[in-house]
Every structure is written in structure tokens, then in C-alpha cells.
Short mmCIF file of C-alpha atoms and ligand atoms in Angstrom, two decimals:
data_model
loop_
_atom_site.label_atom_id
_atom_site.label_comp_id
_atom_site.label_asym_id
_atom_site.label_seq_id
_atom_site.Cartn_x
_atom_site.Cartn_y
_atom_site.Cartn_z
CA MET A 1 -17.44 7.86 -8.79
CA GLY A 2 -14.07 5.54 -8.31
CA ALA A 3 -15.84 3.47 -5.73
CA TYR A 4 -19.46 2.51 -5.77
CA VAL A 5 -21.58 0.18 -4.08
CA SER A 6 -24.79 -0.52 -6.05
CA LEU A 7 -28.36 -0.21 -4.64
CA PRO A 8 -28.93 -4.08 -5.23
CA THR A 9 -25.87 -4.67 -3.78
CA TRP A 10 -26.19 -2.65 -0.57
CA TRP A 11 -29.59 -4.63 -0.69
CA ARG A 12 -28.68 -8.19 -0.56
CA SER A 13 -26.27 -7.30 2.57
CA ASN A 14 -29.32 -5.90 4.52
CA ASP A 15 -29.52 -8.39 6.97
CA SER A 16 -25.42 -7.49 7.47
CA ARG A 17 -26.06 -4.13 7.51
CA TYR A 18 -29.12 -3.89 9.76
CA ARG A 19 -28.55 -6.87 11.93
CA LEU A 20 -25.04 -7.65 11.77
CA VAL A 21 -26.22 -11.35 10.94
CA LEU A 22 -22.71 -13.24 11.62
CA GLY A 23 -21.93 -16.65 9.83
CA LYS A 24 -21.10 -19.22 12.83
CA CYS A 25 -18.62 -21.76 11.29
CA PRO A 26 -19.60 -25.38 11.38
CA GLU A 27 -15.78 -26.78 11.33
CA CYS A 28 -13.89 -24.02 13.54
CA GLY A 29 -16.41 -22.53 15.23
CA ALA A 30 -15.55 -18.71 14.21
CA HIS A 31 -18.02 -16.70 13.93
CA ASN A 32 -17.66 -14.46 10.52
CA PHE A 33 -18.62 -11.02 9.50
CA PRO A 34 -20.06 -10.58 7.09
CA ALA A 35 -21.45 -14.26 7.01
CA GLU A 36 -20.08 -15.33 3.09
CA GLY A 37 -17.16 -16.66 1.58
CA VAL A 38 -14.53 -19.24 3.47
CA CYS A 39 -14.12 -19.37 6.85
CA ALA A 40 -11.45 -16.62 7.60
CA SER A 41 -9.86 -18.32 10.84
CA CYS A 42 -9.47 -21.62 9.00
CA ASN A 43 -10.64 -21.69 5.62
CA ALA A 44 -13.36 -23.97 5.70
CA ASP A 45 -15.71 -24.09 2.54
CA ALA A 46 -18.69 -24.48 4.93
CA ASP A 47 -22.36 -23.65 4.96
CA PHE A 48 -22.11 -21.08 8.39
CA GLU A 49 -24.92 -21.19 10.89
CA GLU A 50 -26.24 -17.85 11.12
CA VAL A 51 -26.33 -15.91 14.09
CA GLU A 52 -28.09 -12.85 15.62
CA PRO A 53 -25.09 -10.93 17.94
CA GLU A 54 -26.56 -9.07 20.76
CA GLY A 55 -25.06 -5.56 19.29
CA THR A 56 -22.30 -5.43 21.85
CA GLY A 57 -18.60 -5.25 21.56
CA THR A 58 -15.33 -4.01 21.95
CA VAL A 59 -12.92 -1.00 20.45
CA GLN A 60 -10.14 -2.57 19.23
CA ALA A 61 -8.61 0.37 17.43
CA VAL A 62 -9.97 3.81 16.38
CA THR A 63 -9.19 7.33 14.23
CA VAL A 64 -10.46 10.36 14.08
CA ILE A 65 -10.75 11.43 10.15
CA SER A 66 -10.24 15.27 10.17
CA GLY A 67 -10.51 16.03 6.45
CA GLY A 68 -11.05 14.03 3.21
CA ALA A 69 -14.14 11.49 3.92
CA PRO A 70 -14.84 8.98 1.46
CA PRO A 71 -17.52 11.16 -0.83
CA GLU A 72 -20.57 8.90 0.78
CA PHE A 73 -19.77 10.81 3.61
CA ASP A 74 -18.65 14.17 2.69
CA GLU A 75 -22.11 15.95 3.26
CA TYR A 76 -21.81 14.42 6.71
CA GLN A 77 -18.48 15.40 7.52
CA THR A 78 -19.42 18.98 5.96
CA ARG A 79 -22.20 18.93 8.43
CA GLU A 80 -20.68 17.46 11.73
CA GLY A 81 -16.46 17.93 11.12
CA ALA A 82 -14.46 15.44 12.41
CA PHE A 83 -15.41 11.83 13.23
CA ALA A 84 -14.14 8.74 14.72
CA THR A 85 -14.28 5.06 13.21
CA GLY A 86 -12.71 2.10 14.10
CA ILE A 87 -12.82 -2.00 14.37
CA ILE A 88 -15.13 -3.39 16.84
CA GLU A 89 -14.95 -6.78 18.02
CA LEU A 90 -18.10 -8.10 18.82
CA ALA A 91 -19.13 -10.20 21.95
CA GLU A 92 -19.13 -12.91 19.75
CA GLY A 93 -15.92 -12.53 18.11
CA ALA A 94 -16.31 -11.34 15.11
CA ARG A 95 -14.72 -8.21 13.93
CA LEU A 96 -16.27 -5.30 11.74
CA PRO A 97 -15.77 -1.61 10.78
CA GLY A 98 -17.87 1.09 12.23
CA MET A 99 -18.18 4.54 13.03
CA PHE A 100 -18.83 5.96 16.43
CA CYS A 101 -21.95 8.07 17.00
CA ASP A 102 -23.47 10.10 20.00
CA CYS A 103 -20.50 10.89 21.37
CA ASP A 104 -17.64 13.35 20.84
CA PRO A 105 -15.34 11.58 18.30
CA SER A 106 -12.50 12.25 20.53
CA GLU A 107 -13.54 10.36 23.33
CA ILE A 108 -13.78 6.86 21.89
CA SER A 109 -10.73 5.05 22.60
CA ARG A 110 -9.19 1.44 22.48
CA GLY A 111 -10.78 -1.31 24.62
CA ASP A 112 -14.10 1.10 25.03
CA ARG A 113 -17.37 -0.86 25.46
CA VAL A 114 -19.98 -0.28 22.50
CA GLU A 115 -23.18 -0.61 21.21
CA ALA A 116 -24.94 -1.44 17.68
CA VAL A 117 -27.57 1.46 16.64
CA VAL A 118 -29.31 1.86 13.48
CA ARG A 119 -28.59 5.29 11.29
CA ARG A 120 -29.08 6.83 7.94
CA LEU A 121 -25.46 6.84 6.59
CA TYR A 122 -25.67 8.61 3.64
CA GLU A 123 -27.89 9.36 0.50
CA GLN A 124 -26.97 8.20 -3.08
CA GLU A 125 -29.09 8.43 -5.99
CA GLY A 126 -31.63 9.73 -4.15
CA VAL A 127 -32.25 6.86 -1.75
CA PRO A 128 -30.81 6.77 1.97
CA ARG A 129 -28.61 4.12 3.09
CA TYR A 130 -28.73 2.37 6.38
CA GLY A 131 -26.88 0.59 8.40
CA VAL A 132 -24.91 0.43 11.86
CA LYS A 133 -23.03 2.74 13.94
CA PHE A 134 -21.53 2.26 17.22
CA ARG A 135 -22.30 4.47 20.27
CA PRO A 136 -20.87 3.92 23.89
CA VAL A 137 -22.44 2.11 26.65
CA GLU A 138 -21.93 3.28 30.41
CA MET B 1 15.36 -21.67 -13.65
CA ASN B 2 16.97 -18.99 -15.60
CA GLU B 3 18.50 -16.42 -14.20
CA VAL B 4 16.93 -13.00 -14.13
CA TYR B 5 19.26 -9.60 -14.13
CA VAL B 6 18.03 -5.84 -13.88
CA VAL B 7 20.00 -4.03 -17.01
CA GLY B 8 18.09 -0.80 -16.71
CA ALA B 9 16.31 1.54 -14.57
CA GLY B 10 15.16 4.88 -15.36
CA GLN B 11 12.30 7.23 -13.80
CA THR B 12 10.27 10.48 -13.50
CA ASP B 13 10.64 13.06 -11.11
CA TYR B 14 7.75 12.67 -8.74
CA GLY B 15 6.01 15.59 -8.40
CA SER B 16 2.98 17.87 -9.65
CA PHE B 17 3.50 17.93 -13.67
CA PRO B 18 0.35 19.64 -15.21
CA ARG B 19 2.58 20.34 -18.68
CA GLU B 20 3.02 16.40 -18.64
CA SER B 21 0.40 13.63 -19.33
CA TYR B 22 0.51 10.27 -18.45
CA ARG B 23 1.97 8.74 -21.71
CA SER B 24 5.03 11.36 -21.76
CA LEU B 25 6.09 10.76 -18.14
CA PHE B 26 6.15 6.53 -18.79
CA LYS B 27 7.73 7.30 -22.23
CA GLU B 28 10.35 9.96 -20.28
CA ALA B 29 10.44 6.74 -17.68
CA VAL B 30 11.33 4.44 -20.14
CA ASP B 31 14.08 6.47 -21.94
CA THR B 32 15.86 7.16 -18.40
CA ALA B 33 15.72 3.11 -18.23
CA VAL B 34 17.21 2.71 -21.62
CA ALA B 35 19.64 5.39 -21.19
CA SER B 36 20.72 3.49 -18.38
CA VAL B 37 21.62 0.34 -19.99
CA ASP B 38 25.75 0.31 -20.37
CA ALA B 39 25.33 -0.96 -23.74
CA GLU B 40 23.56 0.50 -26.73
CA PHE B 41 19.68 -0.93 -26.00
CA ASP B 42 17.04 -1.58 -28.70
CA ARG B 43 13.71 -1.20 -26.93
CA GLU B 44 12.21 -3.33 -30.12
CA SER B 45 14.37 -5.74 -28.46
CA VAL B 46 11.83 -6.26 -25.23
CA ASP B 47 9.38 -9.49 -25.49
CA GLU B 48 6.84 -8.60 -22.94
CA ALA B 49 6.29 -5.44 -21.25
CA TYR B 50 3.88 -5.40 -17.97
CA VAL B 51 2.83 -1.98 -17.09
CA GLY B 52 0.89 -0.84 -13.19
CA THR B 53 -1.55 1.71 -12.63
CA LEU B 54 -4.51 1.88 -10.30
CA GLY B 55 -5.95 4.42 -13.26
CA VAL B 56 -6.32 7.11 -11.13
CA GLY B 57 -8.85 9.86 -12.55
CA GLY B 58 -9.80 7.50 -15.15
CA ARG B 59 -8.15 8.82 -17.90
CA GLN B 60 -7.84 5.56 -19.69
CA LEU B 61 -9.56 2.89 -17.77
CA GLY B 62 -9.77 0.61 -20.91
CA LEU B 63 -5.90 -0.56 -22.49
CA PRO B 64 -3.87 2.13 -20.22
CA GLY B 65 -0.84 -0.58 -20.68
CA PRO B 66 -0.66 -0.84 -24.97
CA ALA B 67 -1.50 3.64 -24.69
CA VAL B 68 1.44 3.89 -22.95
CA THR B 69 4.04 1.52 -24.50
CA GLU B 70 3.16 1.92 -28.19
CA PHE B 71 3.66 5.66 -27.41
CA ALA B 72 7.12 4.99 -25.98
CA GLY B 73 7.64 3.11 -29.01
CA LEU B 74 7.93 -0.57 -27.99
CA ASN B 75 6.29 -1.36 -31.26
CA GLY B 76 4.14 -4.01 -31.05
CA THR B 77 5.18 -5.64 -27.78
CA ALA B 78 2.69 -7.61 -25.62
CA THR B 79 1.82 -5.64 -22.79
CA THR B 80 -0.24 -6.74 -19.41
CA ARG B 81 -1.70 -3.88 -17.29
CA VAL B 82 -1.45 -4.66 -14.06
CA GLU B 83 -4.03 -3.36 -10.99
CA ASN B 84 -3.33 -4.43 -7.54
CA ALA B 85 -3.11 -0.79 -6.28
CA CYS B 86 -0.08 0.96 -5.08
CA ALA B 87 1.65 -2.72 -5.47
CA ALA B 88 1.05 -2.19 -8.87
CA SER B 89 4.57 -2.19 -10.26
CA GLY B 90 5.95 -4.06 -7.97
CA VAL B 91 3.61 -6.88 -8.76
CA ALA B 92 4.64 -6.09 -12.69
CA LEU B 93 8.05 -6.71 -11.86
CA ARG B 94 7.48 -10.13 -10.25
CA GLN B 95 5.57 -11.02 -13.92
CA ALA B 96 8.64 -10.03 -15.86
CA VAL B 97 10.64 -12.17 -13.67
CA LEU B 98 8.04 -15.20 -14.29
CA ALA B 99 8.60 -14.20 -17.98
CA VAL B 100 12.45 -14.76 -18.55
CA ARG B 101 12.50 -17.56 -15.92
CA ALA B 102 9.97 -19.36 -17.87
CA GLY B 103 12.10 -18.55 -21.19
CA VAL B 104 9.35 -16.97 -22.93
CA ALA B 105 10.89 -13.62 -23.00
CA ASP B 106 14.90 -13.06 -23.20
CA VAL B 107 14.07 -8.84 -22.28
CA ALA B 108 11.13 -7.69 -20.27
CA LEU B 109 9.80 -4.40 -19.40
CA ALA B 110 8.26 -3.54 -15.97
CA GLY B 111 6.66 -0.59 -15.06
CA GLY B 112 3.81 1.81 -13.94
CA PHE B 113 3.06 5.34 -14.13
CA GLU B 114 -0.06 7.42 -12.09
CA VAL B 115 -1.08 10.95 -12.20
CA MET B 116 -3.18 12.17 -9.57
CA ASN B 117 -2.85 16.09 -9.34
CA ASP B 118 -4.25 16.84 -12.60
CA VAL B 119 -8.07 16.46 -11.20
CA SER B 120 -10.18 18.27 -8.52
CA SER B 121 -9.10 17.26 -4.38
CA GLU B 122 -12.81 16.50 -4.69
CA ARG B 123 -12.27 13.90 -7.48
CA THR B 124 -8.66 12.95 -6.21
CA GLY B 125 -10.66 12.14 -3.02
CA GLU B 126 -12.45 10.22 -4.96
CA TRP B 127 -9.97 8.02 -5.92
CA LEU B 128 -7.74 7.76 -2.76
CA GLY B 129 -10.04 5.19 -1.24
CA VAL B 130 -10.29 2.63 -4.16
CA SER B 131 -8.24 0.54 -3.13
CA GLY B 132 -9.84 0.04 0.45
CA GLU B 133 -12.26 -2.45 1.14
CA THR B 134 -15.27 -1.08 -0.34
CA GLU B 135 -18.75 -2.55 1.05
CA TRP B 136 -17.78 -2.59 4.77
CA GLU B 137 -14.19 -0.61 5.31
CA ARG B 138 -15.31 2.45 3.07
CA MET B 139 -18.60 2.37 4.22
CA ALA B 140 -17.67 2.53 7.83
CA GLY B 141 -16.32 5.94 6.62
CA THR B 142 -12.68 4.50 6.45
CA THR B 143 -10.19 6.85 4.35
CA PHE B 144 -6.77 5.12 3.11
CA SER B 145 -4.96 6.81 5.43
CA GLY B 146 -7.99 6.21 8.36
CA VAL B 147 -7.15 2.42 7.83
CA TYR B 148 -3.43 2.88 8.60
CA ALA B 149 -4.23 5.41 11.67
CA GLN B 150 -5.99 2.50 13.00
CA MET B 151 -3.00 0.35 12.69
CA ALA B 152 -1.10 2.54 14.27
CA ASP B 153 -3.46 3.10 17.66
CA ALA B 154 -3.30 -0.83 17.91
CA HIS B 155 0.30 -1.00 17.61
CA MET B 156 0.45 1.91 19.98
CA ALA B 157 -1.76 0.50 22.46
CA GLU B 158 -0.20 -3.55 21.91
CA HIS B 159 3.50 -2.76 21.52
CA GLY B 160 4.09 1.08 23.42
CA THR B 161 4.56 2.66 20.06
CA THR B 162 4.89 6.59 20.65
CA ARG B 163 4.31 9.35 18.66
CA GLU B 164 8.06 9.86 18.15
CA HIS B 165 8.66 6.84 17.07
CA LEU B 166 6.07 7.68 14.25
CA SER B 167 8.02 10.68 13.57
CA ARG B 168 11.61 9.72 13.09
CA VAL B 169 10.45 7.52 10.59
CA ALA B 170 9.52 11.07 8.02
CA VAL B 171 12.43 12.86 9.72
CA LYS B 172 14.91 10.43 8.15
CA ASN B 173 13.15 9.47 5.35
CA HIS B 174 12.61 13.19 4.46
CA ALA B 175 16.53 13.77 5.25
CA ASN B 176 17.58 11.12 2.61
CA GLY B 177 14.69 12.72 0.37
CA ALA B 178 16.27 15.84 0.80
CA LYS B 179 19.23 14.55 -1.37
CA ASN B 180 17.29 12.92 -4.18
CA PRO B 181 16.72 15.02 -7.39
CA HIS B 182 13.74 13.31 -8.12
CA ALA B 183 12.19 13.68 -4.75
CA GLN B 184 8.35 15.41 -4.85
CA LEU B 185 9.27 16.68 -1.17
CA GLY B 186 12.90 17.20 -1.07
CA PHE B 187 13.40 19.07 2.17
CA GLU B 188 14.60 18.08 5.79
CA THR B 189 12.26 18.70 8.53
CA ASN B 190 13.03 18.14 12.42
CA LEU B 191 11.29 15.79 15.04
CA GLU B 192 9.42 18.86 16.54
CA ASP B 193 8.08 19.72 12.98
CA ALA B 194 7.04 16.45 12.57
CA MET B 195 5.14 15.41 15.67
CA ASN B 196 3.49 18.56 16.05
CA ALA B 197 1.69 18.58 11.84
CA PRO B 198 -1.55 18.77 11.95
CA ALA B 199 -4.19 16.20 12.38
CA VAL B 200 -5.00 13.89 9.65
CA ALA B 201 -6.38 10.68 10.54
CA ASP B 202 -5.42 10.47 14.36
CA PRO B 203 -2.81 9.37 15.59
CA LEU B 204 -1.59 10.50 11.81
CA ASN B 205 -0.36 13.78 10.84
CA LEU B 206 0.47 15.45 7.63
CA PHE B 207 4.12 14.33 8.45
CA ASP B 208 3.41 10.79 8.41
CA CYS B 209 1.54 10.57 4.91
CA CYS B 210 2.69 10.67 1.65
CA PRO B 211 1.70 12.89 -0.86
CA THR B 212 -0.27 12.43 -4.18
CA SER B 213 2.14 12.34 -7.25
CA ASP B 214 2.72 12.18 -10.87
CA GLY B 215 5.10 9.82 -12.05
CA ALA B 216 6.41 6.83 -13.97
CA SER B 217 9.17 4.58 -13.78
CA ALA B 218 10.62 2.10 -15.92
CA VAL B 219 12.61 -1.53 -15.14
CA LEU B 220 14.79 -3.65 -17.59
CA VAL B 221 15.15 -7.28 -16.69
CA ALA B 222 17.20 -9.76 -19.04
CA SER B 223 18.01 -13.37 -18.96
CA ARG B 224 21.89 -14.36 -18.51
CA ASP B 225 22.35 -14.50 -21.74
CA ALA B 226 20.77 -11.61 -22.90
CA ALA B 227 21.98 -9.53 -19.98
CA GLU B 228 25.78 -10.68 -21.23
CA GLU B 229 25.54 -8.57 -23.66
CA LEU B 230 24.40 -5.73 -21.98
CA THR B 231 26.11 -4.98 -19.31
CA ASP B 232 29.13 -5.78 -17.44
CA ASN B 233 27.72 -4.54 -13.98
CA PRO B 234 25.01 -6.73 -13.47
CA ILE B 235 22.30 -6.75 -10.68
CA ARG B 236 20.96 -9.97 -10.37
CA ILE B 237 17.03 -10.27 -8.99
CA ALA B 238 17.73 -13.22 -6.29
CA GLY B 239 14.49 -13.65 -4.77
CA ALA B 240 10.89 -12.60 -5.80
CA GLY B 241 7.73 -13.14 -3.82
CA GLN B 242 4.68 -12.09 -4.07
CA SER B 243 1.16 -12.94 -2.05
CA SER B 244 -2.11 -11.95 -1.32
CA GLY B 245 -3.93 -10.88 1.80
CA ARG B 246 -7.73 -10.01 3.08
CA VAL B 247 -8.20 -6.30 1.47
CA GLY B 248 -10.13 -5.07 4.60
CA LEU B 249 -7.95 -4.67 7.85
CA PHE B 250 -10.97 -5.95 9.97
CA GLN B 251 -10.94 -9.54 8.09
CA ARG B 252 -7.23 -10.23 9.20
CA PRO B 253 -6.54 -11.91 12.65
CA SER B 254 -3.79 -9.17 13.67
CA LEU B 255 -4.32 -5.30 13.15
CA THR B 256 -0.64 -5.06 13.83
CA GLU B 257 0.54 -7.65 11.26
CA ILE B 258 0.62 -7.96 7.16
CA PRO B 259 0.55 -11.56 6.37
CA ALA B 260 0.81 -10.79 2.81
CA THR B 261 4.49 -9.00 3.41
CA GLN B 262 5.92 -11.89 5.68
CA ARG B 263 4.64 -14.68 2.87
CA ALA B 264 6.14 -12.46 0.23
CA ALA B 265 9.16 -11.99 2.16
CA GLU B 266 9.70 -15.90 3.37
CA GLN B 267 9.48 -16.73 -0.78
CA ALA B 268 11.89 -14.12 -1.42
CA TYR B 269 14.03 -15.00 0.92
CA ASP B 270 14.21 -18.66 0.69
CA GLU B 271 14.42 -18.48 -3.47
CA ALA B 272 17.37 -15.92 -2.89
CA ASP B 273 18.44 -18.51 -0.01
CA ILE B 274 19.16 -15.87 2.59
CA GLY B 275 17.81 -14.78 5.82
CA PRO B 276 16.45 -11.25 6.68
CA GLU B 277 19.71 -10.65 8.89
CA ASP B 278 21.28 -11.02 5.34
CA VAL B 279 19.34 -7.53 3.83
CA GLU B 280 22.07 -4.82 3.88
CA PHE B 281 19.54 -2.39 2.74
CA ALA B 282 16.21 -2.07 1.78
CA GLU B 283 13.28 0.72 0.07
CA VAL B 284 9.80 -0.11 1.67
CA HIS B 285 6.73 0.83 1.39
CA ASP B 286 6.21 3.89 4.08
CA CYS B 287 2.90 5.27 2.42
CA PHE B 288 2.38 6.11 6.55
CA SER B 289 5.04 5.98 8.68
CA ILE B 290 3.61 3.02 10.54
CA ALA B 291 3.63 1.18 7.53
CA GLU B 292 7.18 1.51 7.46
CA LEU B 293 7.52 0.36 11.26
CA LEU B 294 5.05 -2.58 10.24
CA ALA B 295 7.54 -3.43 7.59
CA TYR B 296 10.53 -3.65 9.80
CA GLU B 297 8.66 -6.35 11.69
CA ASP B 298 6.92 -8.23 9.08
CA LEU B 299 10.33 -8.44 6.86
CA GLY B 300 12.21 -9.17 9.93
CA PHE B 301 14.56 -7.15 10.54
CA CYS B 302 13.58 -6.41 14.32
CA GLU B 303 11.47 -8.27 16.43
CA ARG B 304 7.52 -8.24 16.58
CA GLY B 305 6.66 -5.00 18.62
CA GLU B 306 10.21 -3.73 18.06
CA ALA B 307 10.36 -0.83 15.32
CA GLY B 308 10.02 1.42 17.48
CA PRO B 309 13.24 1.29 19.47
CA TYR B 310 14.85 -0.18 16.44
CA VAL B 311 13.70 3.06 14.53
CA ALA B 312 14.93 5.11 17.65
CA SER B 313 18.46 3.43 17.81
CA GLY B 314 19.31 4.84 14.64
CA ALA B 315 19.67 1.44 12.82
CA THR B 316 17.48 2.43 9.56
CA GLU B 317 19.73 5.83 9.19
CA PRO B 318 22.10 5.84 6.01
CA ASP B 319 25.00 5.28 8.80
CA GLY B 320 23.13 2.40 10.56
CA GLU B 321 23.23 -1.62 10.03
CA ARG B 322 20.71 -1.55 7.59
CA PRO B 323 19.74 1.72 5.88
CA VAL B 324 16.13 2.04 4.86
CA ASN B 325 14.49 4.40 2.26
CA LEU B 326 17.55 6.02 1.49
CA SER B 327 15.56 7.26 -1.85
CA GLY B 328 13.45 9.62 0.54
CA GLY B 329 10.80 6.74 0.25
CA LEU B 330 6.97 7.22 -0.50
CA LYS B 331 7.00 9.55 2.28
CA SER B 332 9.49 12.25 0.59
CA LYS B 333 10.39 10.78 -2.68
CA GLY B 334 6.47 10.83 -3.39
CA HIS B 335 3.93 7.80 -4.43
CA PRO B 336 2.79 8.22 -7.93
CA ILE B 337 0.86 5.01 -7.18
CA GLY B 338 1.29 3.14 -10.42
CA ALA B 339 5.02 3.89 -10.72
CA THR B 340 5.97 3.14 -6.76
CA GLY B 341 7.53 -0.15 -7.17
CA GLY B 342 9.03 0.25 -10.10
CA GLY B 343 10.78 3.70 -8.43
CA GLN B 344 11.93 1.24 -5.70
CA VAL B 345 13.96 -0.39 -7.87
CA VAL B 346 15.59 2.42 -9.59
CA GLU B 347 17.24 3.28 -6.09
CA VAL B 348 18.38 -0.26 -5.22
CA PHE B 349 19.76 -0.35 -9.13
CA LYS B 350 21.59 2.79 -7.90
CA GLN B 351 22.92 2.06 -4.72
CA LEU B 352 24.24 -1.54 -6.08
CA ARG B 353 26.30 -0.20 -8.66
CA GLY B 354 27.02 3.05 -7.08
CA GLU B 355 25.22 5.72 -8.61
CA ALA B 356 23.34 7.16 -6.56
CA GLY B 357 24.96 10.38 -6.14
CA ASP B 358 24.99 12.23 -2.89
CA ARG B 359 22.71 9.47 -1.09
CA GLN B 360 25.63 6.64 -2.11
CA VAL B 361 26.09 4.40 1.21
CA SER B 362 29.43 2.51 -0.29
CA GLY B 363 29.73 -1.31 0.29
CA LEU B 364 26.52 -2.00 -0.42
CA SER B 365 26.05 -5.47 -2.31
CA ARG B 366 22.09 -6.92 -1.05
CA GLY B 367 18.91 -4.77 -1.67
CA LEU B 368 15.21 -5.68 -1.12
CA THR B 369 12.08 -3.88 -2.15
CA HIS B 370 8.82 -4.00 -0.85
CA ASN B 371 5.81 -3.09 -2.03
CA VAL B 372 2.19 -2.94 -0.53
CA GLY B 373 -1.24 -2.82 -2.30
CA GLY B 374 -3.62 -0.90 -0.11
CA SER B 375 -3.46 -1.80 3.52
CA GLY B 376 -1.99 -5.52 2.52
CA GLY B 377 -3.99 -7.06 0.25
CA ALA B 378 -1.41 -7.50 -1.87
CA VAL B 379 2.41 -7.43 -1.20
CA ALA B 380 5.62 -7.87 -3.91
CA VAL B 381 9.26 -8.58 -2.36
CA HIS B 382 12.12 -8.98 -4.74
CA VAL B 383 15.91 -8.94 -3.35
CA PHE B 384 18.91 -7.64 -5.75
CA GLU B 385 22.34 -8.90 -5.63
CA GLU B 386 25.33 -7.18 -7.24
CA GLY B 387 27.09 -9.53 -9.82
CA TRP B 388 26.89 -12.72 -11.78
CA ALA B 389 25.50 -15.63 -9.85
ZN1 ZN C 1 -13.54 -22.00 10.45
#
């Protein structure tokens, strides 16, 4: 396996995986995702205020992956075919990568409004991994 | 600060070589570099060696550096393995430059290798994405081509870059690579074929993507005193810049810029006391067509957002104002990850010495190399000038 996220690593990020908890920087007010490390906007090494976002956002960039998915998503791609993945800017301002669901992958484009939903992402070592995907909102 | 000169540079062919090993490829690159030195060169005179490799396939994850330098006859030379994804040997070169500048080494070797085609496509797939941001980017299903595809999507939306602009990069680089005997995909293509190739990661298609490659490269650098003993046709490293950036694209303020390239270029330009307008030709990191367009802007070759029209104007063709990727680039020459940065130097070395054969552009005296790790987590930029300082 070339790259790997262990179960303990996954577990420690559960707040980010399920609820997209953001870190609001006390120095500049920027929202960071995930809520750790120095502030991506102002470089402050400060204690972030945890903010739970409402979970909607706007697509900033998207690609449709036709083949060669990361091995974790091999089975998903074999079953579902091409999928869309992109970068979403949440209403609060933080950006994160996300896979799109509940739609035809070719329908997603930059500027679309989407909302976060918890889905089963993949299974490894007999343990299903859950996290957020994004689906279009009308 | 000690001056640093390139006195030799060599590479293997890039391609698929099931009968070669990572060691035999690296030795071939070192042998070629040694043979390119004007005077007789004793490889045991190398004081420090920096070897770039990602380690695709996992063949020798620990100690890959000594495994190849001892095989190539460097015989006890202090060897340091450099891992900065696709920028490994560009960064290795900068380490060699720093060692000579510091006076620690009179002669140093920088190079790299990668073998990507001798394992199953499944296993190759596992390795290709390892330089993306693992915890979040990869877990959103993003592939390596997918990250660059997202940058292309954003660049098209923000700056009006078109499908044709992307394909013009591929057509140009294949035309150049067709004249390079080292090239893996040394054939020409045309705009229609390049624009209509099968999708890989929309909007990128097969002709927007470099191949997976086996290969190795080696560059010999020396202090002024050592270089004077080795050549009468010196190539000076006038500037050596390096910078890091957030590994995940989503963590950066702009989706259409690579800040590490901007910072590394600024450092290299400052050291060389030049500006981007003084760069006569360049080997830039075109792992994907969009990457070459981003490089034009981040290196300052054109205004921000103007890379599409800039390539369409012919400015970066061999007969243009600033030829880019005369070797064929990663797109046509190939991209053996750890070897790529050193391989870029081989082309600049040959062009500046008038030894580039059918691809020679006459009258060049200053060139640049630009080597990117991942989608911008690490970047090395070097400026090369013909002659003694
Ligand atoms: Zn801040």
C-alpha cells in the first residue's frame, strides 16, 4: 500500500470527518479546515475557536475521475464508474476537498451550491470508513 | 559565496526498461555524466552525493541512496537520499550547490532515479497518488491528475483558458520530444488528436498527462577551482531557489497559482541578479499541460491569467521569444519521478554548450529549470549561465 490513513488517525479526525468542525482564528477571524496547525491565512499559532458549520458551500473546482481512482475507492469506481470530486468553499469560508454524490458526475460545475451528507466512503481492514460527501442543492 | 559550475550531466533514455534495474539505470546516468566532462574525471573525487527518489514500487525503501552510489563506483562518498516527490532531484541539485558554496565539497553529484513500469498497474496506481495530501485530498477520491484537473478547471473559469490552450502545450512538447533520442513518447501529434484524446480527469485528457517512466539522471557540480581543472566550457549555476507550500491544493489561497514556484523563482532570480525577462529558455515542470501554463505565470514569463494566449502566440516554441521544454518536457520525454529535475539540467547543459543536436537553438546563454513536487508542496528553480562569472 503506497499511502495509508490508519484507524487511529481516522478516529482522531472524526469531528472533522462527520461534522466538518472548523477552527476560527482568534487573530484574523479566518476559518480553517481541519481545525489544527497554524492559521492558513495569517500564520498565527493560536487556539482556534471550534465552529460547527451549517454544511453548505459552493463548488470552486471540479474534476470527473474516469479511471485510476485511489485504491481505497477502487471498489467504488468499479461499481459506480466515473465520479466527480472537487474543492468546496463552505459558507463560513473554509475550503476542503470532497466527493460529490446523489447526482450525475458530469452535472457538477464550479459555482454550484452543495450540501454535506455523511456517507460510507470505503472499507479497509474490515472496517468501513465514513465521512462527508457533497450533493447538489436546488 | 563560492561559485558553482555544472561540469557534467547525463541521463538514461526515459521509457519502460524491464531488463534494467534502478541501480543499472542510475549507473548509466552517472557514466554518461562522467563521460560528458571535458577533462578526465575521477568519480572518487565526488565529495557529496544527493540522490532523489520517491521510491515507487517500494523496491529499496531504506538506503536507496547508497544502494545506487556504491553500485556506480562512488566508493564511500557521503550520500544523502532526497525525497520531495517529483521535485526530488531538483532539490538534490540545490543541496549539491549548497555543499559547494559552503566549501564542504569541491565536487558534488546530484541525481535521481525511478522505476515505475516494472510493477502491476494496480501497484503503480497505489504509488502515483502518494504525493497528494493523504488525509483529506486523497480521501475525497482525488488522484494526482485530478488535482491538476481541478487547477485547470479553476484556471479556465477565472481566466478563460481553453481546451485548445491546454492541447497546444502537448503539441509543442511532442514536436520537441520527437527530436530527443532520450524521449519516451518521441512522436509528434497534432491539435485535433490532442484535443480529442480520451478523458483521464476532466478537463484533462490523455494528451494532457505525462507518462509513467523508468529512468535516471546525474549532474556533476564543482567549485570554481575544481571546475577550472575540468572544463574550458563552463556552465555556471547563477541562482538556486527552493520553497515549500501547503501539500493540499485546498489549503492554498489560490487554486490557480503555486506560491512555492513564485518564491523559489524570486530567490533564484535575486541570486542571479536577473528578472524573468532575462530568461532565454526554460525546462519547466509540465507533468500536466496545465502545469506548464501555471509555470509561465508563476515564473513571470507572462502576466497572470495570460498563459493560454501566451502559448497560443508561439512565444514558447523553439523559434519563439522564450523556448520552453526543448527536451520535450515531462510530457514527451517522460517523468521518472526522482530523475526528472536532474534530467531538466541535462537539457539546459546541452543547449548552453551547443550539444543538443537536432533540437539545438542557437545563441542561448541563460536558461532555467523548474521542478515541482506534487501539486506544489516543494519547488526548486535554478538559473544557468554560460561562461565564467
Ligand atoms: Zn488567522
